[in-house]
CSV table of C-alpha atoms and ligand atoms in Angstrom, one decimal:
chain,number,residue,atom,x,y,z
A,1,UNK,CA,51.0,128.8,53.1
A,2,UNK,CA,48.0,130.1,50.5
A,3,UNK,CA,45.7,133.1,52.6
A,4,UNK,CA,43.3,130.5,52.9
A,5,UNK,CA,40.9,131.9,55.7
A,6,UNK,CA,41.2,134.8,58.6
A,7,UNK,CA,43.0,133.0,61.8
A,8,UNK,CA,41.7,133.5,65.0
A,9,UNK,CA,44.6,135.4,67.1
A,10,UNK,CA,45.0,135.3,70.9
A,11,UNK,CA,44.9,138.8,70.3
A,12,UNK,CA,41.3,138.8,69.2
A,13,UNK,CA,39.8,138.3,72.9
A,14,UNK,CA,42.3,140.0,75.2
A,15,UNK,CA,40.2,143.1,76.8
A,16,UNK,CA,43.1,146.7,77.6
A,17,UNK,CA,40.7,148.4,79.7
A,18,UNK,CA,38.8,150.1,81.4
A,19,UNK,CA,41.7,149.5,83.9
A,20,UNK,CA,40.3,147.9,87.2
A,21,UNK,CA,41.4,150.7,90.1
A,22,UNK,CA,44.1,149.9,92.8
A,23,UNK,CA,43.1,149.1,95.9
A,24,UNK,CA,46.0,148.5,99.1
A,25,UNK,CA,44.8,145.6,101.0
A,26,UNK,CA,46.1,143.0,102.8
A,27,UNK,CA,46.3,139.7,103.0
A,28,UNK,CA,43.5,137.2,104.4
A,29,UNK,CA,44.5,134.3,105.9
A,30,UNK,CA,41.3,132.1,107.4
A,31,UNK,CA,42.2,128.6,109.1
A,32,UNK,CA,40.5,125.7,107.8
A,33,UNK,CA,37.3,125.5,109.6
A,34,UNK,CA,36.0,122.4,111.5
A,35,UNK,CA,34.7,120.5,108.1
A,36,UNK,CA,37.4,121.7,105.5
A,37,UNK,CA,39.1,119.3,103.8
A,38,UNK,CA,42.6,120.2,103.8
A,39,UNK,CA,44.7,120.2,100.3
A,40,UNK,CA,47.6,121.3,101.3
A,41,UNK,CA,48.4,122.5,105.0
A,42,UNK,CA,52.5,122.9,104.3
A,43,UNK,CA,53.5,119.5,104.9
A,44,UNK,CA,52.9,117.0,101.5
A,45,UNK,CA,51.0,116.4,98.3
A,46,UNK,CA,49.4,113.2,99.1
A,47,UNK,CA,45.9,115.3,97.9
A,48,UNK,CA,47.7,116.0,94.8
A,49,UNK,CA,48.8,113.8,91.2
A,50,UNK,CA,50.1,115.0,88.0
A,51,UNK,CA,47.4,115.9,85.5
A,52,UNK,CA,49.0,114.6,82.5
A,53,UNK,CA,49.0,111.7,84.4
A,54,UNK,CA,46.6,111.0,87.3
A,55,UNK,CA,48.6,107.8,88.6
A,56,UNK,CA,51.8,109.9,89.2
A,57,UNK,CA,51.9,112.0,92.4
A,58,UNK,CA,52.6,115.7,92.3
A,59,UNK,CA,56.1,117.1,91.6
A,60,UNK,CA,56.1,120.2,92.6
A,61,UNK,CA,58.3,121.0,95.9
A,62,UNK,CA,57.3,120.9,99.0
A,63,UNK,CA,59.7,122.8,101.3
A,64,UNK,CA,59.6,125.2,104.8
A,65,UNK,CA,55.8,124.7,104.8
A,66,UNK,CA,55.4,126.1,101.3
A,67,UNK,CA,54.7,124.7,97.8
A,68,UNK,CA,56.3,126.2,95.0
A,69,UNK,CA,55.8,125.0,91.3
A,70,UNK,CA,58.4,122.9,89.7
A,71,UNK,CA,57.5,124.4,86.1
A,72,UNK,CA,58.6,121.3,84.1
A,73,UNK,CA,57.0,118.9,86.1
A,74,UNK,CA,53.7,120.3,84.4
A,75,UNK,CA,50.3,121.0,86.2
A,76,UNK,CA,49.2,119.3,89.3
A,77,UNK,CA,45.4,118.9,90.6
A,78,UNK,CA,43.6,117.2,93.3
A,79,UNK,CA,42.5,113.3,93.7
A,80,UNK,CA,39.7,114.8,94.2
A,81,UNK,CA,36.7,115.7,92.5
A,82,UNK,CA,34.5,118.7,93.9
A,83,UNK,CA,31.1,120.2,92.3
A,84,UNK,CA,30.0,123.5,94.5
A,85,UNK,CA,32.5,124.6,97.1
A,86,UNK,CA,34.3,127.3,99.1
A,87,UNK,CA,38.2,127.5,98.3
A,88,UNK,CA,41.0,128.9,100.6
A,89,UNK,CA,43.8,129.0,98.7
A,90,UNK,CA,47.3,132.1,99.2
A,91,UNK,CA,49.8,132.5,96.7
A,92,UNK,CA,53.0,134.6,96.6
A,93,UNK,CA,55.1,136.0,93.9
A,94,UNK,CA,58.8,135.7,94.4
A,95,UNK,CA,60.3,138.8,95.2
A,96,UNK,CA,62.5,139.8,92.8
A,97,UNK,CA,60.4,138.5,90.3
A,98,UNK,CA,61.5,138.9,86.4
A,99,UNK,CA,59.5,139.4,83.0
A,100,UNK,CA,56.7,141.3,81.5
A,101,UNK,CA,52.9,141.2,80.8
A,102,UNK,CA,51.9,137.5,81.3
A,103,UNK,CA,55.4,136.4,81.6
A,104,UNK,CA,55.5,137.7,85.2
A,105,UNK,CA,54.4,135.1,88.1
A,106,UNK,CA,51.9,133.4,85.9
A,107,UNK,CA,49.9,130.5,87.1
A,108,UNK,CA,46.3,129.9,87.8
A,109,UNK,CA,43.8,127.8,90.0
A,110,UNK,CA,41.7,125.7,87.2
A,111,UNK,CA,38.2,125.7,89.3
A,112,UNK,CA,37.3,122.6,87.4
A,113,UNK,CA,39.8,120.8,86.1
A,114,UNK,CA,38.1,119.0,83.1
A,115,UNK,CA,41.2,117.4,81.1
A,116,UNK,CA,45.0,117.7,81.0
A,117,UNK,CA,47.0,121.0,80.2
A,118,UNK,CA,44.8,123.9,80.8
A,119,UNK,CA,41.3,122.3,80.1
A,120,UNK,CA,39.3,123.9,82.6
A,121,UNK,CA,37.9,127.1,83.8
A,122,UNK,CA,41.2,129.2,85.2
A,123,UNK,CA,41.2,131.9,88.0
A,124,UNK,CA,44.2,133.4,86.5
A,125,UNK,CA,47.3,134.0,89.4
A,126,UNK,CA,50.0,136.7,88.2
A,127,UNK,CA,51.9,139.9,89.4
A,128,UNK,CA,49.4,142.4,88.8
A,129,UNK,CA,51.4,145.1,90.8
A,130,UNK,CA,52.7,147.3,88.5
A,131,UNK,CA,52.7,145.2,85.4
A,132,UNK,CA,50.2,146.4,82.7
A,133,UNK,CA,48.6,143.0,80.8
A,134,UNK,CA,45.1,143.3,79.0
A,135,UNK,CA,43.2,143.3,82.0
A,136,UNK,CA,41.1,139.8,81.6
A,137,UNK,CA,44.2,138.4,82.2
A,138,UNK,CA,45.1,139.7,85.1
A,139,UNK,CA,45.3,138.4,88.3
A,140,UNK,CA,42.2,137.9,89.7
A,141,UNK,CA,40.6,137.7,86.2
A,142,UNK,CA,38.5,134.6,85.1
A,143,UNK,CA,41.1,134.3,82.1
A,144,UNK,CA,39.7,135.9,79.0
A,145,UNK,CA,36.1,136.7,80.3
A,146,UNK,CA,35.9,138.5,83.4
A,147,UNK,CA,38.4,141.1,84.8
A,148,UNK,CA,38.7,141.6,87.8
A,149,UNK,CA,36.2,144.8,89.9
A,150,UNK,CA,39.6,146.3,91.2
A,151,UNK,CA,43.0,145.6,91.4
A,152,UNK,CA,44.0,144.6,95.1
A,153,UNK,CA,47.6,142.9,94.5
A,154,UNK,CA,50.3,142.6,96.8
A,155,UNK,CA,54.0,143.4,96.3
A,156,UNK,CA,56.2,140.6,94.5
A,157,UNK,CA,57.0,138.6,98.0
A,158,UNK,CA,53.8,139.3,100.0
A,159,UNK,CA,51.3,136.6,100.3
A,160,UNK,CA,47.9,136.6,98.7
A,161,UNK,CA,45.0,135.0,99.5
A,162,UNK,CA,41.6,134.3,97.1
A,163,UNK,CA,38.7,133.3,98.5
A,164,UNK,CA,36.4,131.4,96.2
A,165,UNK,CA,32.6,130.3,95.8
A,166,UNK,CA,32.0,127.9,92.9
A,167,UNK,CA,28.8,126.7,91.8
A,168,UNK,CA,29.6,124.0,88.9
A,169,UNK,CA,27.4,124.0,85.4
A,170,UNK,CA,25.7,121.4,84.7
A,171,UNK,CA,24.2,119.5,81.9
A,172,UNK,CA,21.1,118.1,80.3
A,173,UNK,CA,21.4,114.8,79.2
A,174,UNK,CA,21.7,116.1,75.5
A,175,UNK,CA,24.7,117.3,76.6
A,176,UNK,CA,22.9,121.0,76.3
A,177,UNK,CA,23.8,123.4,79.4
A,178,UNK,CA,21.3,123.6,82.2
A,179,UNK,CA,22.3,126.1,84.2
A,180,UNK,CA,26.3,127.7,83.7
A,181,UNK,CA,28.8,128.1,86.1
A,182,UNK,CA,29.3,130.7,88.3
A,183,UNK,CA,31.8,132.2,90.6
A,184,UNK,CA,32.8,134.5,93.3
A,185,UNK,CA,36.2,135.5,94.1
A,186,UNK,CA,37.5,137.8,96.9
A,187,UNK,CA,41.0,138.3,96.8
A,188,UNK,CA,42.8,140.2,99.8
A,189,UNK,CA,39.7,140.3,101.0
A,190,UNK,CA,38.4,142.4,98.3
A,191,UNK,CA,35.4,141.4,96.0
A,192,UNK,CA,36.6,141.1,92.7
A,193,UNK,CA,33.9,139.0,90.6
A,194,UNK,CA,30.8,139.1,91.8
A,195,UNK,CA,28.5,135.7,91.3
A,196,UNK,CA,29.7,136.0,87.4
A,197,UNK,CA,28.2,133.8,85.0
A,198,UNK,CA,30.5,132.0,83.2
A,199,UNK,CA,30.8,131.5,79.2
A,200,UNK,CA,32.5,128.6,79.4
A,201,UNK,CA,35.3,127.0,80.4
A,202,UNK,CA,38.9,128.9,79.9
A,203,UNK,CA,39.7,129.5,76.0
A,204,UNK,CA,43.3,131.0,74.9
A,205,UNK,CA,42.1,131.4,70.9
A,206,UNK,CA,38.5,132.6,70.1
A,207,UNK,CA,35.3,132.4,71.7
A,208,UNK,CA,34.7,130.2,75.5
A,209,UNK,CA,31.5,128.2,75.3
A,210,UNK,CA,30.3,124.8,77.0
A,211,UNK,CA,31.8,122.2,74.5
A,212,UNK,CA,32.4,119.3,77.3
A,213,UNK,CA,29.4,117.8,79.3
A,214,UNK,CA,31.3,117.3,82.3
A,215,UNK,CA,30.7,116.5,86.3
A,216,UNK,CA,32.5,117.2,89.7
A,217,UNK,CA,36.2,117.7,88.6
A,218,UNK,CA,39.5,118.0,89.9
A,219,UNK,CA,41.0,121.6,91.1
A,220,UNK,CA,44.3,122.1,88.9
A,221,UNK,CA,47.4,124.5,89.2
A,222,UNK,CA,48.9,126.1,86.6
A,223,UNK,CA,52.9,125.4,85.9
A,224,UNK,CA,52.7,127.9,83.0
A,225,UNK,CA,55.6,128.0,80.7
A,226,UNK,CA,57.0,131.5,81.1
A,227,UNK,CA,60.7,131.8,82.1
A,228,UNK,CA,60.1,133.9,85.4
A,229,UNK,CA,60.9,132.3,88.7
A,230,UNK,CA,58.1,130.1,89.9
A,231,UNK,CA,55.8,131.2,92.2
A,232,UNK,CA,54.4,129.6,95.8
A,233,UNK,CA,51.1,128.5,97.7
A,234,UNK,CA,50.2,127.7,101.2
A,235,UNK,CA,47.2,127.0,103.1
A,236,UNK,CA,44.8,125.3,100.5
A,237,UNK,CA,41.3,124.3,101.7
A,238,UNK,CA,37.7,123.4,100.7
A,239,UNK,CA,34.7,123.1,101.5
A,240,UNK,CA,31.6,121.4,99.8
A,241,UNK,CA,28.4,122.7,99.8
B,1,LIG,MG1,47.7,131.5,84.2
């Protein structure tokens, strides 16, 4: 193919440092509270359908309480749709995990889902303990955009929680932007973006920005392609505001 114009690499928008610090922490686990609505409480995925196609149920296994994600089934997201909320949600690497850099653990909680594969705005999930990655895509990150204040991740087999305040964007008729969203994430109990304003929703090549006039939306999980074992969540609430 001719040189025709400069492409746009993945590269381009990954962020190296400075290098968020480490912090030990543990785990947060908070019971759904009175008016929660309960996504996944270790028993089914009747909340949940298959994002490339909502009239399918969810895939992914359901076993001992836990859901772990069946990587060729694809992503899965809610029946729901949610605007501003409070998110619950723990996650756990597999010990023993395998790979390297974004191939290790890699998912993600899409805080909007707003179309199938990875349309949306991802909290990015990964093993960020001891495995160096540009660090706006680490976990904890707001994938390409933010990363995360510190680095509170747990061993490969230890649970993790996040803990998640989500105000939506929202649009002018013109489809313009009227106010953009933003977010609040503590994981392990540690504050790790801090009422961040959003560019956009999640992009993988080039620059984010609000392309998509959209309303309350889905919440999606990532079953990202990498070849390392699948990873697991338990205890997934919401609440509106
Ligand atoms: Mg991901």
């Amino acid at each position: 193919m001719a040189q025709a114009q400069q492409k746009t690499k993945p590269e381009d928008t990954e962020v190296w440092e400075p290098i968020p610090k480490v912090v030990t922490a543990k785990n947060v686990v908070v019971e759904p509270p009175s008016d929660a609505v309960i996504l996944f409480d270790g028993k089914n995925l009747n909340e949940w359908v298959t994002t490339e196609d909502r009239n399918k149920p969810a895939q992914w296994t359901v076993a001992n309480n836990v859901l772990t994600v069946k990587k060729n089934a694809g992503n899965i997201e809610t029946k729901r749709a949610f605007k501003n909320y409070q998110l619950h949600i723990e996650w756990q690497i597999p010990a023993g995990i395998s790979g390297t850099g974004q191939g290790r653990g890699n998912s993600g909680i899409f805080l909007a889902s707003i179309g199938k594969g990875d349309a949306g705005y991802e909290l990015q999930v990964l093993d960020s303990y001891n495995n160096k990655t540009y660090v706006n895509g680490m976990a904890g990150s707001i994938y390409k955009q933010f990363a995360p204040l510190a680095n509170p991740t747990r061993k490969p087999g230890e649970w993790q929680s996040y803990d998640v305040i989500w105000t939506a964007p929202e649009f002018n008729t013109d489809g313009s932007v009227k106010s953009a969203a933003r977010v609040t994430v503590m994981f392990n109990g540690v504050l790790v973006q801090n009422d961040i304003t959003l560019k956009g929703p999640t992009q993988y090549i080039g620059e984010p920005g609000y392309r998509q006039q959209h309303g309350a939306a889905p919440i999606k999980l990532q079953a990202h392609g990498d070849p390392s074992e699948p990873i697991s969540f338990r205890n997934i609430w919401i609440r509106e505001l």
